[in-house]
Amino acid sequence: MRRQRIHGATTEPMPVRGCSGEVLGRSAPTARRLTDSEPVALRLTRRGRMLVTTLSVLVFGAAIVVLGLRVSGVLEPGPRFTHTVPVQVAPGQSLWSIAQDTNPGQDPTVVVEKIANLNNLRTPADVTPGQTLQIPVAG
């Protein structure tokens, strides 16, 4: 048996009309349920936008300051070498022992690397007895 239709009540959405009275082509808003697959749009208040903007400016500004200090050498790791002295390599001496003798409070690894760069040595083993090297001294 067929169910009788009730006249006057409908479940179909009504068209939405604009201020001028024309139909906008959209249905009347109906209650929707969000599912897990639908992303929820993030809406920030004015205070939230100001907070996000302030935080991003602070992070970006701090990065620029650190990068600027790094480029200028203030945050450069290692010793500051102020001058160089000539040293003649004795038999049995290595760049490591020369670095320890001339810069006793510094890391010998950094000093050996600097000596090799100053004297155009390909490896730290490229020294011969009697050779004169320019040795950086930390001030």
PDB file of C-alpha atoms in Angstrom:
ATOM      1  CA  MET A   1       0.000   0.000   0.000  1.00  0.00           C
ATOM      2  CA  ARG A   2       1.216   3.443  -0.844  1.00  0.00           C
ATOM      3  CA  ARG A   3       1.680   6.095   1.782  1.00  0.00           C
ATOM      4  CA  GLN A   4      -0.306   9.227   1.358  1.00  0.00           C
ATOM      5  CA  ARG A   5       1.547  12.449   0.886  1.00  0.00           C
ATOM      6  CA  ILE A   6       0.882  15.233   3.373  1.00  0.00           C
ATOM      7  CA  HIS A   7       0.071  18.472   1.606  1.00  0.00           C
ATOM      8  CA  GLY A   8       1.692  21.707   2.791  1.00  0.00           C
ATOM      9  CA  ALA A   9       4.862  20.256   4.369  1.00  0.00           C
ATOM     10  CA  THR A  10       8.030  19.665   2.363  1.00  0.00           C
ATOM     11  CA  THR A  11      11.536  18.439   3.066  1.00  0.00           C
ATOM     12  CA  GLU A  12      12.992  20.008  -0.048  1.00  0.00           C
ATOM     13  CA  PRO A  13      15.172  23.106   0.472  1.00  0.00           C
ATOM     14  CA  MET A  14      13.708  26.424  -0.504  1.00  0.00           C
ATOM     15  CA  PRO A  15      15.580  28.680  -2.943  1.00  0.00           C
ATOM     16  CA  VAL A  16      17.405  31.659  -1.459  1.00  0.00           C
ATOM     17  CA  ARG A  17      16.409  35.053  -2.746  1.00  0.00           C
ATOM     18  CA  GLY A  18      18.590  38.140  -2.812  1.00  0.00           C
ATOM     19  CA  CYS A  19      17.536  41.632  -1.717  1.00  0.00           C
ATOM     20  CA  SER A  20      16.286  42.373  -5.216  1.00  0.00           C
ATOM     21  CA  GLY A  21      14.040  39.320  -5.113  1.00  0.00           C
ATOM     22  CA  GLU A  22      15.927  37.264  -7.688  1.00  0.00           C
ATOM     23  CA  VAL A  23      16.826  33.667  -6.941  1.00  0.00           C
ATOM     24  CA  LEU A  24      20.536  33.291  -6.225  1.00  0.00           C
ATOM     25  CA  GLY A  25      20.663  29.663  -7.250  1.00  0.00           C
ATOM     26  CA  ARG A  26      21.538  28.330  -3.832  1.00  0.00           C
ATOM     27  CA  SER A  27      19.462  26.249  -1.549  1.00  0.00           C
ATOM     28  CA  ALA A  28      18.438  27.439   1.862  1.00  0.00           C
ATOM     29  CA  PRO A  29      21.117  26.667   4.422  1.00  0.00           C
ATOM     30  CA  THR A  30      20.582  23.303   6.009  1.00  0.00           C
ATOM     31  CA  ALA A  31      22.254  21.814   9.020  1.00  0.00           C
ATOM     32  CA  ARG A  32      25.417  19.977   7.997  1.00  0.00           C
ATOM     33  CA  ARG A  33      27.415  17.504   9.914  1.00  0.00           C
ATOM     34  CA  LEU A  34      31.173  17.647   9.568  1.00  0.00           C
ATOM     35  CA  THR A  35      32.813  14.361   8.829  1.00  0.00           C
ATOM     36  CA  ASP A  36      36.395  13.401   9.563  1.00  0.00           C
ATOM     37  CA  SER A  37      37.319  13.760   5.899  1.00  0.00           C
ATOM     38  CA  GLU A  38      36.243  17.421   5.664  1.00  0.00           C
ATOM     39  CA  PRO A  39      38.931  19.888   6.708  1.00  0.00           C
ATOM     40  CA  VAL A  40      37.822  22.599   9.087  1.00  0.00           C
ATOM     41  CA  ALA A  41      38.891  26.081   8.064  1.00  0.00           C
ATOM     42  CA  LEU A  42      40.931  27.916  10.678  1.00  0.00           C
ATOM     43  CA  ARG A  43      39.455  31.282  11.533  1.00  0.00           C
ATOM     44  CA  LEU A  44      41.542  33.693  13.544  1.00  0.00           C
ATOM     45  CA  THR A  45      40.188  36.627  15.447  1.00  0.00           C
ATOM     46  CA  ARG A  46      41.826  40.015  15.108  1.00  0.00           C
ATOM     47  CA  ARG A  47      43.799  39.361  18.294  1.00  0.00           C
ATOM     48  CA  GLY A  48      44.898  35.980  16.935  1.00  0.00           C
ATOM     49  CA  ARG A  49      46.095  37.499  13.666  1.00  0.00           C
ATOM     50  CA  MET A  50      48.034  40.152  15.592  1.00  0.00           C
ATOM     51  CA  LEU A  51      49.631  37.456  17.752  1.00  0.00           C
ATOM     52  CA  VAL A  52      50.649  35.335  14.752  1.00  0.00           C
ATOM     53  CA  THR A  53      52.053  38.400  12.991  1.00  0.00           C
ATOM     54  CA  THR A  54      53.995  39.528  16.072  1.00  0.00           C
ATOM     55  CA  LEU A  55      55.466  36.086  16.654  1.00  0.00           C
ATOM     56  CA  SER A  56      56.521  35.688  13.042  1.00  0.00           C
ATOM     57  CA  VAL A  57      58.163  39.141  13.047  1.00  0.00           C
ATOM     58  CA  LEU A  58      60.041  38.284  16.244  1.00  0.00           C
ATOM     59  CA  VAL A  59      61.286  34.944  14.897  1.00  0.00           C
ATOM     60  CA  PHE A  60      62.287  36.468  11.567  1.00  0.00           C
ATOM     61  CA  GLY A  61      64.012  39.402  13.298  1.00  0.00           C
ATOM     62  CA  ALA A  62      65.935  37.101  15.637  1.00  0.00           C
ATOM     63  CA  ALA A  63      67.098  35.019  12.672  1.00  0.00           C
ATOM     64  CA  ILE A  64      68.349  38.141  10.887  1.00  0.00           C
ATOM     65  CA  VAL A  65      70.213  39.336  14.001  1.00  0.00           C
ATOM     66  CA  VAL A  66      71.900  35.951  14.524  1.00  0.00           C
ATOM     67  CA  LEU A  67      72.815  35.708  10.843  1.00  0.00           C
ATOM     68  CA  GLY A  68      74.198  39.253  10.876  1.00  0.00           C
ATOM     69  CA  LEU A  69      76.320  38.555  13.962  1.00  0.00           C
ATOM     70  CA  ARG A  70      77.556  35.337  12.409  1.00  0.00           C
ATOM     71  CA  VAL A  71      78.550  37.086   9.176  1.00  0.00           C
ATOM     72  CA  SER A  72      80.283  39.932  11.010  1.00  0.00           C
ATOM     73  CA  GLY A  73      82.340  37.444  13.012  1.00  0.00           C
ATOM     74  CA  VAL A  74      81.008  38.181  16.490  1.00  0.00           C
ATOM     75  CA  LEU A  75      79.581  34.667  16.826  1.00  0.00           C
ATOM     76  CA  GLU A  76      82.432  33.028  14.934  1.00  0.00           C
ATOM     77  CA  PRO A  77      83.603  29.942  16.796  1.00  0.00           C
ATOM     78  CA  GLY A  78      87.241  29.556  17.683  1.00  0.00           C
ATOM     79  CA  PRO A  79      90.031  31.930  18.590  1.00  0.00           C
ATOM     80  CA  ARG A  80      90.679  35.332  17.088  1.00  0.00           C
ATOM     81  CA  PHE A  81      94.134  35.435  15.589  1.00  0.00           C
ATOM     82  CA  THR A  82      95.650  38.903  15.829  1.00  0.00           C
ATOM     83  CA  HIS A  83      99.035  38.464  14.168  1.00  0.00           C
ATOM     84  CA  THR A  84     101.429  35.916  12.690  1.00  0.00           C
ATOM     85  CA  VAL A  85     104.968  34.948  13.578  1.00  0.00           C
ATOM     86  CA  PRO A  86     107.500  33.112  11.409  1.00  0.00           C
ATOM     87  CA  VAL A  87     108.573  29.723  12.792  1.00  0.00           C
ATOM     88  CA  GLN A  88     111.231  27.439  11.313  1.00  0.00           C
ATOM     89  CA  VAL A  89     110.243  23.763  11.450  1.00  0.00           C
ATOM     90  CA  ALA A  90     112.723  21.673  13.460  1.00  0.00           C
ATOM     91  CA  PRO A  91     113.349  17.964  12.804  1.00  0.00           C
ATOM     92  CA  GLY A  92     110.594  15.864  14.416  1.00  0.00           C
ATOM     93  CA  GLN A  93     108.160  18.767  14.709  1.00  0.00           C
ATOM     94  CA  SER A  94     104.636  18.580  13.352  1.00  0.00           C
ATOM     95  CA  LEU A  95     102.000  21.236  12.807  1.00  0.00           C
ATOM     96  CA  TRP A  96     100.243  19.880  15.899  1.00  0.00           C
ATOM     97  CA  SER A  97     103.261  20.460  18.164  1.00  0.00           C
ATOM     98  CA  ILE A  98     103.886  23.897  16.613  1.00  0.00           C
ATOM     99  CA  ALA A  99     100.233  24.823  17.207  1.00  0.00           C
ATOM    100  CA  GLN A 100     100.455  23.710  20.857  1.00  0.00           C
ATOM    101  CA  ASP A 101     103.731  25.618  21.425  1.00  0.00           C
ATOM    102  CA  THR A 102     102.602  28.908  19.843  1.00  0.00           C
ATOM    103  CA  ASN A 103      98.963  28.915  21.059  1.00  0.00           C
ATOM    104  CA  PRO A 104      98.905  26.969  24.345  1.00  0.00           C
ATOM    105  CA  GLY A 105      95.345  27.895  25.410  1.00  0.00           C
ATOM    106  CA  GLN A 106      93.698  27.214  22.039  1.00  0.00           C
ATOM    107  CA  ASP A 107      92.303  24.124  20.340  1.00  0.00           C
ATOM    108  CA  PRO A 108      95.198  22.712  18.266  1.00  0.00           C
ATOM    109  CA  THR A 109      92.828  21.460  15.562  1.00  0.00           C
ATOM    110  CA  VAL A 110      91.688  24.991  14.716  1.00  0.00           C
ATOM    111  CA  VAL A 111      95.246  26.348  14.830  1.00  0.00           C
ATOM    112  CA  VAL A 112      96.591  23.552  12.559  1.00  0.00           C
ATOM    113  CA  GLU A 113      93.837  24.259  10.027  1.00  0.00           C
ATOM    114  CA  LYS A 114      94.649  27.978  10.092  1.00  0.00           C
ATOM    115  CA  ILE A 115      98.402  27.281   9.667  1.00  0.00           C
ATOM    116  CA  ALA A 116      97.684  25.027   6.668  1.00  0.00           C
ATOM    117  CA  ASN A 117      95.475  27.703   5.079  1.00  0.00           C
ATOM    118  CA  LEU A 118      97.993  30.525   5.664  1.00  0.00           C
ATOM    119  CA  ASN A 119     100.899  28.557   4.203  1.00  0.00           C
ATOM    120  CA  ASN A 120      99.014  26.918   1.313  1.00  0.00           C
ATOM    121  CA  LEU A 121      99.619  23.392   2.595  1.00  0.00           C
ATOM    122  CA  ARG A 122      97.425  20.689   1.053  1.00  0.00           C
ATOM    123  CA  THR A 123      97.752  18.459   4.119  1.00  0.00           C
ATOM    124  CA  PRO A 124      99.285  19.013   7.567  1.00  0.00           C
ATOM    125  CA  ALA A 125     101.961  16.445   6.669  1.00  0.00           C
ATOM    126  CA  ASP A 126     103.389  18.710   3.934  1.00  0.00           C
ATOM    127  CA  VAL A 127     106.020  20.231   6.240  1.00  0.00           C
ATOM    128  CA  THR A 128     109.752  19.602   6.040  1.00  0.00           C
ATOM    129  CA  PRO A 129     112.476  20.406   8.550  1.00  0.00           C
ATOM    130  CA  GLY A 130     114.025  23.815   7.898  1.00  0.00           C
ATOM    131  CA  GLN A 131     110.865  25.188   6.274  1.00  0.00           C
ATOM    132  CA  THR A 132     109.682  28.579   7.580  1.00  0.00           C
ATOM    133  CA  LEU A 133     105.940  28.852   8.234  1.00  0.00           C
ATOM    134  CA  GLN A 134     103.755  31.786   9.158  1.00  0.00           C
ATOM    135  CA  ILE A 135     101.993  30.812  12.388  1.00  0.00           C
ATOM    136  CA  PRO A 136      98.875  32.667  13.574  1.00  0.00           C
ATOM    137  CA  VAL A 137      98.865  33.760  17.209  1.00  0.00           C
ATOM    138  CA  ALA A 138      95.659  34.380  19.124  1.00  0.00           C
ATOM    139  CA  GLY A 139      95.569  37.694  20.922  1.00  0.00           C
TER     140      GLY A 139
END
